[in-house]
Coordinates of C-alpha atoms and ligand atoms in Angstrom, one line a residue:
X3 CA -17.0 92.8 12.3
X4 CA -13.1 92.6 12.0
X5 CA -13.1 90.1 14.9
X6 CA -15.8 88.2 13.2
X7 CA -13.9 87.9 10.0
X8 CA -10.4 86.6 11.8
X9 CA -12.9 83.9 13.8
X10 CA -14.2 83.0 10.2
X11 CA -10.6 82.6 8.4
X12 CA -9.2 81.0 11.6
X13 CA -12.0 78.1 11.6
X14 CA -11.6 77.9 7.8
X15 CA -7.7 77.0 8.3
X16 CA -8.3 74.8 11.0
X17 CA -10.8 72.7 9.0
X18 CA -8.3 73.2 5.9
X19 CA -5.3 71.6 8.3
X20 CA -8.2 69.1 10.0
X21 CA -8.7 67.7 6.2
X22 CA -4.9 67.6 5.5
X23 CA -4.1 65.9 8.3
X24 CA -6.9 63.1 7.5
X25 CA -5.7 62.6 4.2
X26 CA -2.0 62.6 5.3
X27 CA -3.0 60.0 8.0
X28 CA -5.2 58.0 5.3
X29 CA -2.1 57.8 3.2
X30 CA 0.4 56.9 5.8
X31 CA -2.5 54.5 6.7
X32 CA -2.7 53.1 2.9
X33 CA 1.0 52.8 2.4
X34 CA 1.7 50.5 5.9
X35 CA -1.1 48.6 5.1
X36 CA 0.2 47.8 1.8
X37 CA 3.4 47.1 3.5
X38 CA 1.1 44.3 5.7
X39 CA -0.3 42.8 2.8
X40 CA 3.0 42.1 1.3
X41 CA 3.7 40.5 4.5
X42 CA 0.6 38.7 4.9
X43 CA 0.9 37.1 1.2
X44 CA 4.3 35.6 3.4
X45 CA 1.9 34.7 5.9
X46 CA -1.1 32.9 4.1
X47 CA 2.3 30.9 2.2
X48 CA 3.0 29.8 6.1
X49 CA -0.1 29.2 7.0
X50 CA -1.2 27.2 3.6
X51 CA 2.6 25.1 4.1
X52 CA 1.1 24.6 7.4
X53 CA -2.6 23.3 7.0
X54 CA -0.4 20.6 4.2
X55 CA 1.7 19.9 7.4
X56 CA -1.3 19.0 9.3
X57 CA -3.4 16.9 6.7
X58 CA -0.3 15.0 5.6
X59 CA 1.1 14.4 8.9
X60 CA 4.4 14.9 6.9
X61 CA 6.9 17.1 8.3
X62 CA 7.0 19.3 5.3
X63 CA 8.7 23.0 5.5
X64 CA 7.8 24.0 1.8
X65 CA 10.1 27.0 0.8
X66 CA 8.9 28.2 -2.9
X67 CA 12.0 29.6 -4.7
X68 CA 10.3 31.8 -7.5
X69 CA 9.1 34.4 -5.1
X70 CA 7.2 37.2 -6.2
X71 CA 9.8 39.8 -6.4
X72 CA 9.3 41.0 -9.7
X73 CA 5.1 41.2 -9.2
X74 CA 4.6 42.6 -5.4
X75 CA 1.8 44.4 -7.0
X76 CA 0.2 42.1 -9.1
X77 CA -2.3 40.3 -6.9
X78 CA -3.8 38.0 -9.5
X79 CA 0.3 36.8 -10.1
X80 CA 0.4 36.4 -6.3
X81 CA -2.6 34.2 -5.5
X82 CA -1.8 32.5 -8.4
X83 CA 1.3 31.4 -6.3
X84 CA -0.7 30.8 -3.1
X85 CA -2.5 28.4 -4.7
X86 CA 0.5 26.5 -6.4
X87 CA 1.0 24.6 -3.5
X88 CA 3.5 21.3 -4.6
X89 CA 6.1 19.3 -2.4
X90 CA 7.4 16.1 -2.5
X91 CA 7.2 13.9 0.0
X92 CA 10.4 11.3 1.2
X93 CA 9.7 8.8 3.8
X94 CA 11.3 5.6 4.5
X95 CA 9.3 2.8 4.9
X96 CA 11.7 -0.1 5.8
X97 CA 15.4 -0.2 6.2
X98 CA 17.6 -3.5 7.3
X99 CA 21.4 -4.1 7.6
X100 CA 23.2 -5.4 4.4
X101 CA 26.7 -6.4 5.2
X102 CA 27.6 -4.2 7.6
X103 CA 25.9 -1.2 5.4
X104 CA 22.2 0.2 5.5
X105 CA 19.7 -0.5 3.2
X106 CA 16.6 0.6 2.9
X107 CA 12.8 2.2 0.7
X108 CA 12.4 5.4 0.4
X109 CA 8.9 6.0 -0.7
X110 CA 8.3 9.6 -3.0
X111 CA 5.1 10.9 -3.1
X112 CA 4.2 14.2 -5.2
X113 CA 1.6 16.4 -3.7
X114 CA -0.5 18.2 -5.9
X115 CA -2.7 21.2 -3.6
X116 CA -2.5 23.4 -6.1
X117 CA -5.7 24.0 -8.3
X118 CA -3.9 23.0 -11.8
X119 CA -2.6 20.3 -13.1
X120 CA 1.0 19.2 -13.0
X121 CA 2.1 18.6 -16.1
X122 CA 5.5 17.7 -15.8
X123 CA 7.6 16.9 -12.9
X124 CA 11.5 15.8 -11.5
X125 CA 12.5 15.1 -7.9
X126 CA 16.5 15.4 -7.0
X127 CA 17.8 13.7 -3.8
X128 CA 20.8 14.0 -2.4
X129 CA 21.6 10.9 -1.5
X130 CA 25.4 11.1 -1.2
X131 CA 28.2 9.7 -3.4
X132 CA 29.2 6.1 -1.0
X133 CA 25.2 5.1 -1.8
X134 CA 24.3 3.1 -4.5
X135 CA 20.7 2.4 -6.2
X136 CA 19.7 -0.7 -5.8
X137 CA 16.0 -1.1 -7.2
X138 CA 13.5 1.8 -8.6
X139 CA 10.1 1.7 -9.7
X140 CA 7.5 4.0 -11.4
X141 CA 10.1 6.6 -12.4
X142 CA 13.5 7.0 -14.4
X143 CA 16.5 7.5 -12.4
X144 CA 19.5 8.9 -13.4
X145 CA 22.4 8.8 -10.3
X146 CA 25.4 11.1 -10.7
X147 CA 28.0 12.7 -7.7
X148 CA 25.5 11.9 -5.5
X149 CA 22.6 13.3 -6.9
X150 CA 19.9 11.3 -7.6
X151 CA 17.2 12.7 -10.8
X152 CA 14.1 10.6 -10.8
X153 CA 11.7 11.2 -13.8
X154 CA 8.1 10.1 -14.7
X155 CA 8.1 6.9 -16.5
X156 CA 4.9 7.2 -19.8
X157 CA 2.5 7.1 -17.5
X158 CA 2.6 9.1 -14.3
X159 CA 4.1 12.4 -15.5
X160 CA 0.9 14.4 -14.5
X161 CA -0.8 15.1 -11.3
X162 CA -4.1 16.4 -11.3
X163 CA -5.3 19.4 -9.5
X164 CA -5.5 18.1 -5.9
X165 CA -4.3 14.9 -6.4
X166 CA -1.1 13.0 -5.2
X167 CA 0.9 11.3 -6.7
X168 CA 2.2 7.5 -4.8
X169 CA 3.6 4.3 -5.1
X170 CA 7.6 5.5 -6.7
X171 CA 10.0 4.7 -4.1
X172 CA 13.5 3.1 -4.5
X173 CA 15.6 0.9 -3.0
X174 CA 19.5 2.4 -2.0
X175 CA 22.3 0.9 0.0
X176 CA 24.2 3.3 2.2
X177 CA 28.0 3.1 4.0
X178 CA 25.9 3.5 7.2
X179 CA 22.2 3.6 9.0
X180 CA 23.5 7.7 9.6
X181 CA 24.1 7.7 5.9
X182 CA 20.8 6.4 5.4
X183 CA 19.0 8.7 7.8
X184 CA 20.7 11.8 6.3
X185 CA 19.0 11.5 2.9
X186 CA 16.4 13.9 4.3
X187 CA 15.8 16.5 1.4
X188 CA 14.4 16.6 -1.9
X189 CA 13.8 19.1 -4.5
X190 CA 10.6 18.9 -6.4
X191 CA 10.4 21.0 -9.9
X192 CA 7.3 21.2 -11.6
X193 CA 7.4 22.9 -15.4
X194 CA 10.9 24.1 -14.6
X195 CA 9.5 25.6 -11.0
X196 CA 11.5 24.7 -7.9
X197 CA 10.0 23.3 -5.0
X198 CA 12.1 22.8 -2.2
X199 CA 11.1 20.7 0.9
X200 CA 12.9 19.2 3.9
X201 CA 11.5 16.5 5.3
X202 CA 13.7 13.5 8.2
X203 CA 13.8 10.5 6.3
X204 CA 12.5 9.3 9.4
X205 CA 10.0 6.8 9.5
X206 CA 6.2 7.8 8.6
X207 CA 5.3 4.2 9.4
X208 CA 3.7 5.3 13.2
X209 CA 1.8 8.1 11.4
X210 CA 0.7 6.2 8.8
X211 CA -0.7 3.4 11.2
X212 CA -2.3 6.2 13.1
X213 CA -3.7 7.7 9.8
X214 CA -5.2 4.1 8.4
X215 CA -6.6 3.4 12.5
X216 CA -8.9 6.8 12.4
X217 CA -10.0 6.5 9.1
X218 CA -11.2 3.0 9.4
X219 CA -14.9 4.2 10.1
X220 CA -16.9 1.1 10.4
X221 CA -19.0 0.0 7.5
X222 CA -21.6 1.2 6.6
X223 CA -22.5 0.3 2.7
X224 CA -23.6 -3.6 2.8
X225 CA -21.9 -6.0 0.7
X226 CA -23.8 -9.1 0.0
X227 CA -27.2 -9.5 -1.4
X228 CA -29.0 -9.5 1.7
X229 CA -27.2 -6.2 3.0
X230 CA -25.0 -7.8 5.1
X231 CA -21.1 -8.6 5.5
X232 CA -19.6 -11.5 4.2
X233 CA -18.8 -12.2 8.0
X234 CA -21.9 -11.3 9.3
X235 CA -23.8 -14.0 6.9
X236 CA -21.1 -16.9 7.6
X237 CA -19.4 -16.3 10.6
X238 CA -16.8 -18.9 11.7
X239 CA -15.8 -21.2 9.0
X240 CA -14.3 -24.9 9.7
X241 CA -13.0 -27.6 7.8
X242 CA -15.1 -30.8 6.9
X243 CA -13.9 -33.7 4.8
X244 CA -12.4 -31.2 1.8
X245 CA -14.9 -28.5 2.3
X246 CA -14.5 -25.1 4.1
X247 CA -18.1 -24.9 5.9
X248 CA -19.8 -21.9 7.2
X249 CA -20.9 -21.4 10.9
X250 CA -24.5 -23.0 9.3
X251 CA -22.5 -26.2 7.7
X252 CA -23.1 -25.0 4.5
X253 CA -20.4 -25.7 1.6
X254 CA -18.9 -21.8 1.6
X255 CA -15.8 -20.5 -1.2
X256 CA -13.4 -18.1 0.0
X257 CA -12.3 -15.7 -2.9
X258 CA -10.3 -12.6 -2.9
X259 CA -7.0 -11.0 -3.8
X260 CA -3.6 -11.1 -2.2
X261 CA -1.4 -8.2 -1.1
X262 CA 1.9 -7.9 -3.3
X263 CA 4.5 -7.7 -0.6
X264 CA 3.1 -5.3 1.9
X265 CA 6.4 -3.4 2.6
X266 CA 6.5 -2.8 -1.7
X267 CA 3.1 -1.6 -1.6
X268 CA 2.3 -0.7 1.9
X269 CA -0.6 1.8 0.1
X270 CA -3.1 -1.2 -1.0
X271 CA -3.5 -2.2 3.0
X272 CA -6.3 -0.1 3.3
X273 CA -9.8 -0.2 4.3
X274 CA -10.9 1.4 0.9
X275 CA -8.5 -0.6 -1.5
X276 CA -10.3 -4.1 0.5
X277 CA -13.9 -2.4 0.2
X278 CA -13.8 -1.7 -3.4
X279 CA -12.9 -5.0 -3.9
X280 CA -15.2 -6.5 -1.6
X281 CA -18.4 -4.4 -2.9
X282 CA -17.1 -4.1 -6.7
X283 CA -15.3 -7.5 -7.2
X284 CA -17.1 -9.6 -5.0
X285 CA -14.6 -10.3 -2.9
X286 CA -15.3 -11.6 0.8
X287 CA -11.5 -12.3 1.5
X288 CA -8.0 -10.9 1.3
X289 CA -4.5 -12.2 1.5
X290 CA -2.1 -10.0 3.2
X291 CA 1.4 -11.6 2.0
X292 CA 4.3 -10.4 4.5
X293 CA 7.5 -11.5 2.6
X294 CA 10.0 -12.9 5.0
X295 CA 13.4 -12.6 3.2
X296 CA 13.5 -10.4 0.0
X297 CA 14.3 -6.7 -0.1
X298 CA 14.3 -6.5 3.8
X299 CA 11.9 -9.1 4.6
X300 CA 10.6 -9.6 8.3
X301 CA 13.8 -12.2 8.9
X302 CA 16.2 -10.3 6.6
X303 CA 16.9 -7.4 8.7
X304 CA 13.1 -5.4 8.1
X305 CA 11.7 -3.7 10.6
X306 CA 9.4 -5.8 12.1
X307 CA 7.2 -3.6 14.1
X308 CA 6.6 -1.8 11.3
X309 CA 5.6 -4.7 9.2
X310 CA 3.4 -6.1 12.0
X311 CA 1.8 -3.0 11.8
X312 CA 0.9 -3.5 8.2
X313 CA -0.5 -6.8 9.2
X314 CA -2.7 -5.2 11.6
X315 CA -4.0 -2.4 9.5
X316 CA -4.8 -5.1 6.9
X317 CA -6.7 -7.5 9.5
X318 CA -8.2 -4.6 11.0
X319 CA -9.5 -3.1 7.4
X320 CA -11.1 -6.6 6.9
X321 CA -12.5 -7.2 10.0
X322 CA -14.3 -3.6 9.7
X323 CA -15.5 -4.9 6.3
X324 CA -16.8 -8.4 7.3
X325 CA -14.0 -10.2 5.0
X326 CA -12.3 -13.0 5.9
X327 CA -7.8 -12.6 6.1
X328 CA -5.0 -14.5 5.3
X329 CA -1.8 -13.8 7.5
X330 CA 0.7 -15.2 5.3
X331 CA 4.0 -16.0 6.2
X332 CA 5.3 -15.3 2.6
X333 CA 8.6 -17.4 2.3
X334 CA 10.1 -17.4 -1.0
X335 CA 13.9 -16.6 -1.7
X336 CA 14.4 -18.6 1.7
X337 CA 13.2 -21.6 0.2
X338 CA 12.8 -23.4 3.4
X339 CA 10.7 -22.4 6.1
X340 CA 13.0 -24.3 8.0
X341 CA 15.4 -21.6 7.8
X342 CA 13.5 -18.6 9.5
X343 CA 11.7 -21.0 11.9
X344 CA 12.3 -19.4 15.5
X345 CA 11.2 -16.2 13.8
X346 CA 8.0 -17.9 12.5
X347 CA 6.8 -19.1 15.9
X348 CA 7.8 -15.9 17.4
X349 CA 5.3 -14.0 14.5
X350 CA 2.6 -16.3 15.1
X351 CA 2.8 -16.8 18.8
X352 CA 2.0 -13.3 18.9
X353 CA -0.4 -13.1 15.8
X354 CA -2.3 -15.9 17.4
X355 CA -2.3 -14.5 20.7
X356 CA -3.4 -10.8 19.2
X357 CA -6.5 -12.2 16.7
X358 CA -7.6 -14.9 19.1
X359 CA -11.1 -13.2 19.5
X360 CA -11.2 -12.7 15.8
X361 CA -12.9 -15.7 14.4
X362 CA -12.2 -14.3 10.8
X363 CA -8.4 -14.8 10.4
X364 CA -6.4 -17.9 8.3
X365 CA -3.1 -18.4 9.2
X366 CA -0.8 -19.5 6.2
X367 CA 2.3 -20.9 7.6
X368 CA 4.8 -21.1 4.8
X369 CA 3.8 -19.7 1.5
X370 CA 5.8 -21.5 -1.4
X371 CA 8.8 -24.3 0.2
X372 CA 11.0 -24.6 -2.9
X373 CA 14.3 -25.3 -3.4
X374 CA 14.5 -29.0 -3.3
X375 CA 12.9 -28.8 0.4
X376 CA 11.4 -32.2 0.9
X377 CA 8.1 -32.1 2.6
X378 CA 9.4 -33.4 6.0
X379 CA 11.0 -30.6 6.1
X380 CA 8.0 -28.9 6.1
X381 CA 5.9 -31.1 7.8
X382 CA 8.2 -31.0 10.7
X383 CA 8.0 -26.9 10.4
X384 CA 4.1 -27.7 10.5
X385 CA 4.2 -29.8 13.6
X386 CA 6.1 -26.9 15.5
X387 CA 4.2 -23.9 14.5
X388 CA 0.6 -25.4 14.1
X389 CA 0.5 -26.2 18.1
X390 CA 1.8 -22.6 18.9
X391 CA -0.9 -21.3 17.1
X392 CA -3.5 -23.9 18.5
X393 CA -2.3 -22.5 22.0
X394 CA -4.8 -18.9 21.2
X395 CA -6.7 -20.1 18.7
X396 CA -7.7 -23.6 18.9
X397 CA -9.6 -24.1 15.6
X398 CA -8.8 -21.5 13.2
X399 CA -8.1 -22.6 9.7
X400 CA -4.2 -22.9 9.2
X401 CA -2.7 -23.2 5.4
X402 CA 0.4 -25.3 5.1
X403 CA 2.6 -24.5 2.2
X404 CA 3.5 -27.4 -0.2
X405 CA 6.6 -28.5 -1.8
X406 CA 8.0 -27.2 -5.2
X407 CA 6.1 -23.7 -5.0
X408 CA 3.0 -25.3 -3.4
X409 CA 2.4 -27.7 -6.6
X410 CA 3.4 -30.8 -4.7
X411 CA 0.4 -31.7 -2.7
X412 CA 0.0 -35.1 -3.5
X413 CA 3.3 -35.8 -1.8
X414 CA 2.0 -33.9 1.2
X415 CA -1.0 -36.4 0.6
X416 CA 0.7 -38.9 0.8
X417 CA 1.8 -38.1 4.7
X418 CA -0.3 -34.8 6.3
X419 CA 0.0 -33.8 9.5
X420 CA -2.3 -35.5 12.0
X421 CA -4.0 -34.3 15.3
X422 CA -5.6 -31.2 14.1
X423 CA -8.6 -30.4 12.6
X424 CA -8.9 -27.2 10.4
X425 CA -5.7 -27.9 8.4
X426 CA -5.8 -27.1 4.9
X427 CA -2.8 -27.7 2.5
X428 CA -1.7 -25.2 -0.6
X429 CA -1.8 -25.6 -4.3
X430 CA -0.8 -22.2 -6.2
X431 CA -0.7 -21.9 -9.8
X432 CA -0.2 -19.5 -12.7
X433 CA -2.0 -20.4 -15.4
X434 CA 0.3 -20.1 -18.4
X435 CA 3.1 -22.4 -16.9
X436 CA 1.2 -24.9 -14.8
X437 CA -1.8 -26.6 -16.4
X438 CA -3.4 -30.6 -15.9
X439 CA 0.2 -31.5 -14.0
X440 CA -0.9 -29.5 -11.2
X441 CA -4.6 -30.1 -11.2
X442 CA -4.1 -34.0 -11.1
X443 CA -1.8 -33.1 -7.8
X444 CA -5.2 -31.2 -6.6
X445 CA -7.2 -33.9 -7.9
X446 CA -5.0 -36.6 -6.2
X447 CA -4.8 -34.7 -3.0
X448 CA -8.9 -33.8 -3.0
X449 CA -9.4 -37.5 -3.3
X450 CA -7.4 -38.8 -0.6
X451 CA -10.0 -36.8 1.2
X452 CA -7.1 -34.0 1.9
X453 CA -8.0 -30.3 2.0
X454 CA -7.0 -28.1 -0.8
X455 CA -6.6 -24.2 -0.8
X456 CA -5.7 -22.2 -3.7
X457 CA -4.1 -19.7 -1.6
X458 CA -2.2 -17.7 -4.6
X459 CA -3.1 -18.0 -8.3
X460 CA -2.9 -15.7 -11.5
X461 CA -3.5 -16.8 -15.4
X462 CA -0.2 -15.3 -16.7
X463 CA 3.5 -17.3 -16.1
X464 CA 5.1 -18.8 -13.0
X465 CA 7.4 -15.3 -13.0
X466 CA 4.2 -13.1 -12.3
X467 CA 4.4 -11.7 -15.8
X468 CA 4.1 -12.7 -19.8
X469 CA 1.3 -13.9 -21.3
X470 CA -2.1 -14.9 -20.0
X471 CA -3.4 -18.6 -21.0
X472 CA -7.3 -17.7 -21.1
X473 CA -8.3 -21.4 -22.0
X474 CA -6.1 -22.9 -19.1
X475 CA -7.5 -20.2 -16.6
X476 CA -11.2 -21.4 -17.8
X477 CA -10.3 -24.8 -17.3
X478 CA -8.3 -24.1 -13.7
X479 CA -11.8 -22.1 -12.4
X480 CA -14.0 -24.8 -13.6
X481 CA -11.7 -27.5 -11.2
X482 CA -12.1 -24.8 -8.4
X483 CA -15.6 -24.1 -9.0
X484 CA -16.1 -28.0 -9.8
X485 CA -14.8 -28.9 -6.1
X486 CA -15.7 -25.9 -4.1
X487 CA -11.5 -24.8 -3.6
X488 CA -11.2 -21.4 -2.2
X489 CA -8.7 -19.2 -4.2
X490 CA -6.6 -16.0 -3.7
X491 CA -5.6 -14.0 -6.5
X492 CA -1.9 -12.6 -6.6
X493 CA -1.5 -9.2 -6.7
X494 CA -2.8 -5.8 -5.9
X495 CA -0.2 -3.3 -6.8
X496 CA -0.1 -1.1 -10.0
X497 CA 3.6 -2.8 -10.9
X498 CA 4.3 -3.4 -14.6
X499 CA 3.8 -6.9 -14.4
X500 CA 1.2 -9.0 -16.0
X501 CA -0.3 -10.5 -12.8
X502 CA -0.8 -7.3 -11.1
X503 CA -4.5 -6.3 -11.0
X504 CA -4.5 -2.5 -11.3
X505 CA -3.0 -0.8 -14.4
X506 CA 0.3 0.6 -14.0
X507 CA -0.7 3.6 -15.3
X508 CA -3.3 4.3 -12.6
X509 CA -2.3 5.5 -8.8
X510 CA -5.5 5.2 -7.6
X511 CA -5.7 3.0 -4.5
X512 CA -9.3 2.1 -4.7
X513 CA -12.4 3.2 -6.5
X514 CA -10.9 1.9 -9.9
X515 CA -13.0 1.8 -12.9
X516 CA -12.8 -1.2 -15.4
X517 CA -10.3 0.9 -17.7
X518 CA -7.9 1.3 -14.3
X519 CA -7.5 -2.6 -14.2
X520 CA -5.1 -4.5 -15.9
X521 CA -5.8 -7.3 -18.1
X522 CA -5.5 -9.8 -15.3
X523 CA -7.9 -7.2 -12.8
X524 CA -10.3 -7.4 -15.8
X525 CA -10.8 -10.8 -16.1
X526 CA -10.9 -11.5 -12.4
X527 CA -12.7 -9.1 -11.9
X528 CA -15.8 -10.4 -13.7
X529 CA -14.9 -13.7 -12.1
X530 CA -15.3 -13.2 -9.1
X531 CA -18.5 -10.9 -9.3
X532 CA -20.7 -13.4 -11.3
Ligands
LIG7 C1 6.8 -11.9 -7.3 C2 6.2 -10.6 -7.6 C3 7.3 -9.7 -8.1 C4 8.4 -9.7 -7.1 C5 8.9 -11.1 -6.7 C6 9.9 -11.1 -5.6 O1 5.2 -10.7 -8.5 O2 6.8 -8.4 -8.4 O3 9.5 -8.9 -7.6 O4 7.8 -11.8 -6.3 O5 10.5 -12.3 -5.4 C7 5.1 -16.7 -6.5 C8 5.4 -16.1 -5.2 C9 5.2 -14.6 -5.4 C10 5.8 -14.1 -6.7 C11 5.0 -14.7 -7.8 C12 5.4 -14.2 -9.2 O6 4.6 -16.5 -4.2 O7 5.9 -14.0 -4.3 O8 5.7 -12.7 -6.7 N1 5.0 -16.1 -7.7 O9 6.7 -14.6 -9.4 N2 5.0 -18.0 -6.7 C13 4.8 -18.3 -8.0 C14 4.8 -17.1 -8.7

């Protein structure tokens, strides 16, 4: 019996030890594993910075400053955070040599991923004391040792949940292209939270390109009232007497909006920004306007590859939407195209040679002359550039640019260019400033049998801004309307200036309701859909 009792107490302590030692193992177990999850809530930060990395195609290393340190515990506090996922994005878009010194765009975007709403945000660059500011737009800037603050102007100081926030960049001028280069970090605070990212001012541009290529799924929507593309229902277009004809020889109108300067706004070149307006405006063509001299234009020291680029995502986003495409050569502050001429036949030796097979491109050869450039001037440009682009494409339509802003086409009336057919000559107007002078030009032009195009237009004042003129922009569309002119409308961009189409308080790149539209957007709006 003894015996019997010491097996009994000897099995009851080794099951008493057996349960210690599980809990003592469960513990240890409990205590490395919270030890784990701290580190994991590290983790998921990496991964989540990551998964931005990869959507974006920025290089973005996002570093949040408020770690949890007080809460470790507090797991609602910590994915909370996880979910707060903000950066800013830097990325230089165009850069050219300014005597001797770099200048160059830096386009900031702010990334919202988070699932509320930023309510209030600043950015700080570093963008070193020898740089100056030369242009800003869509924020407040404030420059000091150095350090440059940018602010929300009225109307872009929120970002909604998920959202991101575009088109503020600036404009600075450094000692050097290494200068230039090293402004490579910003600091994003939302509600008084630093955000810190580090991100190569290098170019985005290839990415970008990439970005626009893959997402430009083919259509699939139709557009005009029989279900199919513009393109599709009119094919190649020609010239006859003052008429643009369609591939059946019926009278057809071109009508659609132009770019702003696609290196300002490189965000409106975009399959979706042309498809709203082709199936919500009733557009079936678009202008992209490539300025050749201001703020690092393709012959002031702009990168040209990445501004042919833009060109080709913009003929490419049309082409998959069955819209017709102005290349223009947008010469302005040069004043005579003259000037950049071996440039010009370089561009479109190579545009022709690229879109030969696309029977939906216009070439525009010299936006506005001005200046005092006579128009032999121009005409002689014409007679140089015309036959290199008749070399690829031997009947395209080509747009010559008139003198005094394009207004004086009677004078180009007087003396066009002869030996081609498909040659069109351009009239632009803004309403406010230029009223029956202008249209009489037209009129004198149209009945010399010479063809017009109304290759840029708005109903506000010759600066792109001021008041709109809605009788003289009634009367101006019943003379296009009256003689079957084709017409591009200047600009797409949000910019705070009365010809731009899209409020300035909306970032939206497409998909805009009526209340996202300027004044200008509005009324063309319903213009060009009737
Ligand atoms: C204007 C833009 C403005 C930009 C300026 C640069 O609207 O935002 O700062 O160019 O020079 C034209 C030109 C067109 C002008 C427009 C308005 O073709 O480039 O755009 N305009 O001034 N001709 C008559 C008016």
């Amino acid at each position: 019996m003894d015996d019997k009792k010491q097996k009994n107490t000897n099995r009851i302590l080794i099951a008493v030890i057996a349960v210690l030692a599980v809990v003592v193992i469960g513990l240890i177990a409990a205590i490395i594993s919270k030890g784990k999850n701290k580190n994991s809530d590290k983790d998921k930060e990496t991964t989540a910075s990551e998964s931005i990395e990869a959507t974006d195609g920025d290089a973005v290393t996002e570093d949040k400053k408020d770690d949890d340190t007080e809460n470790d515990s507090d797991t609602e506090e910590a994915s909370d955070k996880e979910e707060l996922l903000c950066y800013v994005s830097v990325s230089s878009t165009n850069s050219w040599e300014n005597n001797g010194k770099q200048s160059g765009q830096l386009d900031i975007k702010i990334v919202n991923n988070s699932s509320s709403e930023i309510k209030d945000w600043s950015v700080k660059l570093e963008i070193g004391k020898d740089t100056t500011l030369d242009s800003f737009w869509n924020c407040n800037t404030d420059l000091k040792d150095g350090v440059l603050t940018l602010t929300p102007v009225e109307y872009n100081g929120s970002v909604a949940s998920k959202q991101t926030l575009g088109d503020i960049g600036i404009i600075v001028t450094a000692a050097s292209a290494g200068d230039f280069k090293a402004i490579n970090s910003a600091v994003l605070y939302v509600d008084g939270v630093e955000y810190t990212q580090t991100q190569t001012a290098d170019d985005k541009k290839e990415e970008r390109t990439t970005e626009e290529k893959t997402d430009n799924k083919k259509d699939d929507s139709k557009k005009d009232d029989n279900g199919k593309t513009p393109f599709e229902n009119h094919g190649k277009l020609s010239v006859k007497g003052t008429d643009i004809v369609d591939a059946n020889g019926d009278k057809f109108q071109l009508k659609g909006p132009s770019t702003h300067g696609i290196a300002w706004f490189p965000d409106y070149v975009s399959y979706d920004t042309f498809k709203t307006f082709r199936d919500d405006w009733g557009a079936n063509m678009i202008r992209i306007a490539m300025y050749t001299d201001e703020n690092g234009g393709y012959c002031s020291g702009g990168d040209k590859a990445y501004l042919k680029g833009l060109v080709d995502d913009g003929v490419k986003a049309a082409t998959d939407l069955g819209m017709y495409v102005i290349v223009d050569w947008h010469i302005l502050h040069d004043l005579n195209p003259q000037v950049n001429k071996a440039d010009a036949i370089d561009f479109f030796e190579e545009m022709s040679a690229k879109y030969k097979d696309y029977d939906n491109v216009i070439f525009e050869i010299c936006n506005e002359p001005n200046g005092g450039t006579s128009w032999s001037d121009v005409k002689s440009y014409a007679e140089e550039v015309i036959p290199v682009i008749r070399a690829n494409c031997p009947d395209a339509i080509i747009i010559v640019g008139t003198p005094n802003w394009s207004q004086d086409v009677d004078i180009a009336a007087n003396d066009p260019v002869t030996g081609y057919d498909n040659i069109m000559y351009a009239v632009h107007f803004y309403a406010t400033t230029h009223k029956d002078n202008i249209r009489n030009k037209a009129q004198t032009a149209l009945d010399k049998g010479i063809p017009v195009f109304i290759s840029e237009c708005s109903i506000c004042d010759a600066s792109g801004n001021g008041a709109i003129d809605y009788g003289e922009a009634d009367k101006w569309f019943s003379f296009i309307d009256d003689n079957n002119l084709s017409y591009a409308v200047w600009n797409i961009s949000n910019k705070d200036e009365t010809s731009s189409l899209i409020s300035s308080s909306c970032n939206k790149t497409s998909g805009w309701s009526d209340d996202e539209l300027s004044e200008t957007g509005k009324w063309f709006k319903e213009l060009m859909s009737k």
